[in-house]
CSV table of C-alpha atoms and ligand atoms in Angstrom, one decimal:
chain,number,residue,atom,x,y,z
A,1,UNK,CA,-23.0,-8.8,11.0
A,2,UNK,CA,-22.0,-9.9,14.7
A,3,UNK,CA,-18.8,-10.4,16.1
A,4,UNK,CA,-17.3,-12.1,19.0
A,5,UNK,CA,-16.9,-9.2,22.0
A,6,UNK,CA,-13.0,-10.6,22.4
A,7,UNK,CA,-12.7,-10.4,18.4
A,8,UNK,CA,-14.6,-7.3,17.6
A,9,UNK,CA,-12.1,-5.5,20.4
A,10,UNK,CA,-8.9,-7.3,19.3
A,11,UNK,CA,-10.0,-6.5,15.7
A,12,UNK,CA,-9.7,-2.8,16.9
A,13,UNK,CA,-6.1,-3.0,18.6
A,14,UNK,CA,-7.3,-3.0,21.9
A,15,UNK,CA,-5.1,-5.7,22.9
A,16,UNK,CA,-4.5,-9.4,21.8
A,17,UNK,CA,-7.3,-11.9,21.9
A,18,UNK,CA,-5.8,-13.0,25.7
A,19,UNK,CA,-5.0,-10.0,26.6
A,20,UNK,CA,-8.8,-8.5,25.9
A,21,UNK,CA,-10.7,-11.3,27.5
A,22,UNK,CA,-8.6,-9.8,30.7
A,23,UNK,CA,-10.1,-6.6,30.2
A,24,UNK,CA,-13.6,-7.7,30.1
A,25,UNK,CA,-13.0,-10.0,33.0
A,26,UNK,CA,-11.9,-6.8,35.0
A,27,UNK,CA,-14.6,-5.1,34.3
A,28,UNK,CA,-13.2,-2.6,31.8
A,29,UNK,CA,-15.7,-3.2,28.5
A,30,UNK,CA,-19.0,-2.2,28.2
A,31,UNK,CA,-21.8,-2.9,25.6
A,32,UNK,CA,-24.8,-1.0,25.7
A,33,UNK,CA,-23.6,0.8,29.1
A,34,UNK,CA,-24.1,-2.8,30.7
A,35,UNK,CA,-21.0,-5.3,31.6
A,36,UNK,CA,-21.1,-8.4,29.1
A,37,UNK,CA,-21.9,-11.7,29.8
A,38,UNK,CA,-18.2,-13.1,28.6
A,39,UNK,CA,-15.8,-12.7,25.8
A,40,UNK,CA,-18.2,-14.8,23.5
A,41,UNK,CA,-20.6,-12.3,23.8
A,42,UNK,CA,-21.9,-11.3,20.6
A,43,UNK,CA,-22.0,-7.6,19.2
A,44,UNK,CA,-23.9,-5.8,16.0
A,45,UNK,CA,-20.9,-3.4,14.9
A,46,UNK,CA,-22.2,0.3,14.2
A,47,UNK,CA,-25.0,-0.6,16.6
A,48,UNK,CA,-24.0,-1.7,19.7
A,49,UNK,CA,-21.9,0.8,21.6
A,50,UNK,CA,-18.7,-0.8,23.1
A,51,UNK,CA,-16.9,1.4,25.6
A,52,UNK,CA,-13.1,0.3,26.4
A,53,UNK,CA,-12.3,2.0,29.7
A,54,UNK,CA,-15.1,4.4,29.4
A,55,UNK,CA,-14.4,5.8,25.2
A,56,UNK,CA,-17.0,4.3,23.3
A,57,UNK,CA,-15.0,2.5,20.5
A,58,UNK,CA,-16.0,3.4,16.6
A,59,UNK,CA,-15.8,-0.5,14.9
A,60,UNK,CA,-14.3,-0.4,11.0
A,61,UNK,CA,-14.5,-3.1,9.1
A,62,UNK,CA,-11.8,-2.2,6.6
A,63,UNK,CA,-9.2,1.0,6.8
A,64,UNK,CA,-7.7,2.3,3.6
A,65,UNK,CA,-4.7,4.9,4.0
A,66,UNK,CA,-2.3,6.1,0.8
A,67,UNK,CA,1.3,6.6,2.4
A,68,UNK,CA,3.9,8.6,0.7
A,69,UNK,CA,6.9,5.9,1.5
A,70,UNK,CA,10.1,7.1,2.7
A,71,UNK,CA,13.2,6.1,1.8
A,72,UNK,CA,15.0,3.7,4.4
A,73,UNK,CA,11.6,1.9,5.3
A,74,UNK,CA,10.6,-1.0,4.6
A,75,UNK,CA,7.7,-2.3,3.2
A,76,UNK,CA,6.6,-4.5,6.0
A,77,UNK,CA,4.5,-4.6,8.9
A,78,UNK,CA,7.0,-5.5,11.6
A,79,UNK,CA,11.0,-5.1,10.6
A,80,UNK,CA,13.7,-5.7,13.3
A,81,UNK,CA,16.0,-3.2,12.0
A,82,UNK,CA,14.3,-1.0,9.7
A,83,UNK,CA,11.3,1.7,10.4
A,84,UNK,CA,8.4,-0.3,8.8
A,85,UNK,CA,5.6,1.7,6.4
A,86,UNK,CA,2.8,0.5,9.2
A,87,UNK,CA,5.1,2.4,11.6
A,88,UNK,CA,4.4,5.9,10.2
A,89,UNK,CA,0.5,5.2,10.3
A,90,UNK,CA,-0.4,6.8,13.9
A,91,UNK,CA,-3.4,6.9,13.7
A,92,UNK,CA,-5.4,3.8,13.0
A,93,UNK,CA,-8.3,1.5,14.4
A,94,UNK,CA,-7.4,-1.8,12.6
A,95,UNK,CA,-4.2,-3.8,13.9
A,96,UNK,CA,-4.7,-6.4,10.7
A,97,UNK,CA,-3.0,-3.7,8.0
A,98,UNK,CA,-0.3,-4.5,5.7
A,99,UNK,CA,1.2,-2.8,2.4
A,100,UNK,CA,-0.2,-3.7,-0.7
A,101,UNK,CA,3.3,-4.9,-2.7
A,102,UNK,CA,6.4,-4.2,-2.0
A,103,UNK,CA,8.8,-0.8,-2.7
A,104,UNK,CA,12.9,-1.2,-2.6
A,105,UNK,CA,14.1,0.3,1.0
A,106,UNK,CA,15.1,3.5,-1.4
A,107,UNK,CA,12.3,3.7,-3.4
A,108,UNK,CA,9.7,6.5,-2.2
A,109,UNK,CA,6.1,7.1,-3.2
A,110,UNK,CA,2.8,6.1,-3.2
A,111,UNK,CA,1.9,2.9,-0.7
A,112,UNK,CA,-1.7,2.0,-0.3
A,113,UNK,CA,-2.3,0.1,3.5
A,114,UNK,CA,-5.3,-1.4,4.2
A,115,UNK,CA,-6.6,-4.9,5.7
A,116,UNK,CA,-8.9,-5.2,2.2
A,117,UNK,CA,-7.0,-8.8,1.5
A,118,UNK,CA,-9.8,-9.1,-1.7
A,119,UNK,CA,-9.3,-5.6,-2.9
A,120,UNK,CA,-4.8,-6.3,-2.1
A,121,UNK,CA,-4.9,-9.5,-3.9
A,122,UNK,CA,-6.7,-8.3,-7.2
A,123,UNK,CA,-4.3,-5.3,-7.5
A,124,UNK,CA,-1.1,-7.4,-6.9
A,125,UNK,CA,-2.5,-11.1,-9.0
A,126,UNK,CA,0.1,-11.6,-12.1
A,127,UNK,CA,-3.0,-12.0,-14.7
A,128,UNK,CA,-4.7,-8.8,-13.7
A,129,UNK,CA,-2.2,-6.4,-15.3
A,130,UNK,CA,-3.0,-3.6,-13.2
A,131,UNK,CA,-0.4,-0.5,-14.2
A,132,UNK,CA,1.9,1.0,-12.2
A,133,UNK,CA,3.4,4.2,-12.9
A,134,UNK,CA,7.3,5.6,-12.1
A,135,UNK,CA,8.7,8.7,-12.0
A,136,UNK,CA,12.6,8.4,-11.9
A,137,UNK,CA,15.8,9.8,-12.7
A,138,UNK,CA,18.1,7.7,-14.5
A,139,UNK,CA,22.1,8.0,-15.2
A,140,UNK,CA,22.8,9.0,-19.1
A,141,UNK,CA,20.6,9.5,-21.9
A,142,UNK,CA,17.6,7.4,-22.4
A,143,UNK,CA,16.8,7.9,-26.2
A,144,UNK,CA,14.2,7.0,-28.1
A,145,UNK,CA,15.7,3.4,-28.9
A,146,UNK,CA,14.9,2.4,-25.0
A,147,UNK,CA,11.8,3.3,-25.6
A,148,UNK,CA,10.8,1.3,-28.4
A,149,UNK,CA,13.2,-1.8,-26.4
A,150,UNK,CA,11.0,-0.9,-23.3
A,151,UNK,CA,7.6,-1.4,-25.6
A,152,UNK,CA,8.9,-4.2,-26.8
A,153,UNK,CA,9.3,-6.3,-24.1
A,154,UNK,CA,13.0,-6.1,-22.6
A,155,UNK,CA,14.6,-9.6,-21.3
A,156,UNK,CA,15.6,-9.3,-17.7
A,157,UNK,CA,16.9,-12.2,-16.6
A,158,UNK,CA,13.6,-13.9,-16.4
A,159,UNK,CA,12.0,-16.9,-17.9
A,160,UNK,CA,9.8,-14.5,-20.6
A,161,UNK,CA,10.6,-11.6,-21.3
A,162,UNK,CA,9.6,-8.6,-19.0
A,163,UNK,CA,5.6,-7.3,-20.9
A,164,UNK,CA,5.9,-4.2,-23.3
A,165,UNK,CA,6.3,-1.0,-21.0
A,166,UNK,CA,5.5,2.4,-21.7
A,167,UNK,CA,8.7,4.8,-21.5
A,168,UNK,CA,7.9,8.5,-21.5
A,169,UNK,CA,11.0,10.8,-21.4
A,170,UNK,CA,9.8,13.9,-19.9
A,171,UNK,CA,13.5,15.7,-19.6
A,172,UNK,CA,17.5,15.6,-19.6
A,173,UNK,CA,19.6,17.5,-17.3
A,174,UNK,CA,22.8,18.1,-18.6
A,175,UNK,CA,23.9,20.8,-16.7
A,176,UNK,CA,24.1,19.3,-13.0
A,177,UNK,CA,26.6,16.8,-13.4
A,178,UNK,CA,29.6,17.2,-15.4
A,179,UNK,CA,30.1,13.5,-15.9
A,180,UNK,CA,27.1,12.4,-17.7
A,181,UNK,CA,23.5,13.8,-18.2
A,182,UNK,CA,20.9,12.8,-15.7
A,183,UNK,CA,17.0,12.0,-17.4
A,184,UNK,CA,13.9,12.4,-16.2
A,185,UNK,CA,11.5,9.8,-17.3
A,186,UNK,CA,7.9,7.7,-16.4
A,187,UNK,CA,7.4,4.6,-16.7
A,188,UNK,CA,3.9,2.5,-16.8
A,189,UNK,CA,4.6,-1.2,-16.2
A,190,UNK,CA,1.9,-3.7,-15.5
A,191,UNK,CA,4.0,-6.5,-13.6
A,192,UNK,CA,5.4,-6.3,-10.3
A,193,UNK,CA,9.0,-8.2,-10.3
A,194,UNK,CA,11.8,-7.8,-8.4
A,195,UNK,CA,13.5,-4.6,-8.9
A,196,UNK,CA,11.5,-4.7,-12.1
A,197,UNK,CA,12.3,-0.7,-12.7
A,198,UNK,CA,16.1,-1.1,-12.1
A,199,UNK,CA,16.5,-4.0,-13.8
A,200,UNK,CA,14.7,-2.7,-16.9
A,201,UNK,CA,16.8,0.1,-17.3
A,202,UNK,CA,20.2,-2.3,-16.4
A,203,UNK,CA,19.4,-4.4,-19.4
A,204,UNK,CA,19.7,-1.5,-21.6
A,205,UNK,CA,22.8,-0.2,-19.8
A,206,UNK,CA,21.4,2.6,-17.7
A,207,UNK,CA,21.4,2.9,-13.9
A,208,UNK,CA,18.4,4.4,-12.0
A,209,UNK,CA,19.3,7.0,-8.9
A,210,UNK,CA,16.1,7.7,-7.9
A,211,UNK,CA,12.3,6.4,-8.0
A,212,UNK,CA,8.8,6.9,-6.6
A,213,UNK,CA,5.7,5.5,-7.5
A,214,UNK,CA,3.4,7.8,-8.8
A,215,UNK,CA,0.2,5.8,-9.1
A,216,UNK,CA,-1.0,2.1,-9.2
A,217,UNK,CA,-4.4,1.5,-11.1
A,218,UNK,CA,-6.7,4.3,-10.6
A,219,UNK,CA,-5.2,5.3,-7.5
A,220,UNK,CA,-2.5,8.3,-8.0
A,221,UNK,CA,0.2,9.8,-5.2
A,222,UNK,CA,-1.6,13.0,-3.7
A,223,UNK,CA,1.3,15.6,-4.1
A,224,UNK,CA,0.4,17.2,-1.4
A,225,UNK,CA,2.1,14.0,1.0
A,226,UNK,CA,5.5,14.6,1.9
A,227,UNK,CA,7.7,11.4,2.3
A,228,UNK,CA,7.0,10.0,5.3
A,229,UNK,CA,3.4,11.3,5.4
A,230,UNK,CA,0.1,9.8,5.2
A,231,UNK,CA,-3.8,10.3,4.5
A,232,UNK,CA,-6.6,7.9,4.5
A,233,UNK,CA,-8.5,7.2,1.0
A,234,UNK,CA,-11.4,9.6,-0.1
A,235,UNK,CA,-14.4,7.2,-1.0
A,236,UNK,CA,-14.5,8.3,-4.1
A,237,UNK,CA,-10.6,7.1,-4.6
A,238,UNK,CA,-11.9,3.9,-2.5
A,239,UNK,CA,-14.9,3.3,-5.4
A,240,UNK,CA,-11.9,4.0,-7.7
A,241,UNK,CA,-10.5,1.1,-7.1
A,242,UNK,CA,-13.7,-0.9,-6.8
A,243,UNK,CA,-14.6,-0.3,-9.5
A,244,UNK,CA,-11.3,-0.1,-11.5
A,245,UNK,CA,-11.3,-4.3,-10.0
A,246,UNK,CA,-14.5,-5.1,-11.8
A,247,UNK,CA,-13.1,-3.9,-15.2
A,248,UNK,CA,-9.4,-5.8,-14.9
A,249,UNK,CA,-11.5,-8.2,-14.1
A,250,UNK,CA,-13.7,-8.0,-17.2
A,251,UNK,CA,-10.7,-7.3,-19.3
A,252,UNK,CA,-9.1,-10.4,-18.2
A,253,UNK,CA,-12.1,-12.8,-18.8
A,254,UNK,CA,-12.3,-11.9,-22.1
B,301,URA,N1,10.9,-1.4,-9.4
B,301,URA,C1,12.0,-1.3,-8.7
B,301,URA,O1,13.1,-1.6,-9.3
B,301,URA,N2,12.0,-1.0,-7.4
B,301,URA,C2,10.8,-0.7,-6.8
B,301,URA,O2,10.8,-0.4,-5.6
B,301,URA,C3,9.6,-0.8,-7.5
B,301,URA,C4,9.7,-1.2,-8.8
């Protein structure tokens, strides 16, 4: 593959497009320990060795990272009020990332960032179904009844119906608050509507108070992240998902 010099350095975060073809006019790029001819200059990633200012730059194509959202951040890459989930990732080559979906401002857990728009678009698309898993704690009892409403298929508002859920109760705390038991549950949904989570549990009259994502297709929260803090993917979680794409895929053909 060969890249533009301007577009393989702006691609990196050196600087904008106009803002890089400055830097090589001044002098401050190298390829190969020689000064390039111009911006236009083409360059063999992984091959060529680009120094910026004297580091010699390391060219990645795509960037994965699993981020352990916070709550009050937003799921976006720039926010004029709100810390943003590309804000907490420090360290990183590629200035194209975004969040794959979208978490509520007080929703924590798992976040995958990348700039993989084929790999983002096949886990968010409607018809591929891909699950996503909740952990939450929800006001009251949720009983057995919820679950069989929640598998099959509660009405939310929407056109259809929301698709069957799975509802696992895993516990029920009725010694914390004296007003009304608190549960712990999961939930595995395979859409990705509004407030989906909340609005499931409103239609059958219970209030969530607290969620994170747990996992989203193959790819589960590492419990070692605190909220707030951030790795980048393991290849094997990376083929994970590569290959996890070819089978929705499949499934959905037939
Ligand atoms: N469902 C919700 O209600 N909120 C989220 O952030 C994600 C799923």
């Amino acid at each position: 593959m060969q890249l533009r010099l301007d577009k393989y350095l702006a691609d990196l975060g050196v600087g904008t497009r106009s803002q890089v073809k400055q830097y090589i006019r001044r002098k401050q790029v190298t390829v190969n320990d020689f000064l390039p001819k111009g911006p236009e200059q083409k360059v063999v990633p992984g091959k060529d060795r680009i120094r910026f200012q004297g580091t010699e730059l390391c060219y990645q194509e795509y960037e994965y990272f699993m981020l352990n959202k916070p709550k009050n951040c937003v799921s976006a890459v720039t926010d004029p009020y709100y810390k943003t989930v590309l804000d907490l990732i420090t360290e990183k080559n590629r200035r194209d990332l975004f969040p794959v979906g979208r978490l509520d401002l007080d929703t924590e857990g798992l976040m995958l960032i990348t700039n993989d728009g084929s790999l983002a678009h096949d886990l968010l698309a409607p018809g591929k179904h891909v699950p996503k898993t909740y952990y939450a704690k929800v006001a009251g009892s949720v009983t057995e009844e919820d679950v069989e409403k929640f598998a099959a298929g509660l009405e939310i508002g929407e056109k259809k119906p929301a698709l069957p859920a799975e509802l696992r109760i895993l516990f029920e705390d009725r010694e914390t608050s004296v007003e009304q038991p608190v549960s712990e549950i999961e939930l595995t949904i395979t859409e990705g509507k509004f407030h989906q989570v909340k609005r499931m549990f409103e239609a059958v009259g219970k209030h969530v108070i607290y969620l994170k994502r747990i996992s989203m297709g193959a790819l589960k929260l590492d419990e070692a992240l605190q909220p707030g803090e951030y790795r980048t993917l393991t290849e094997t979680e990376i083929n994970l998902l590569k290959k996890q794409r070819k089978t929705v895929a499949g499934k959905e053909k037939s």
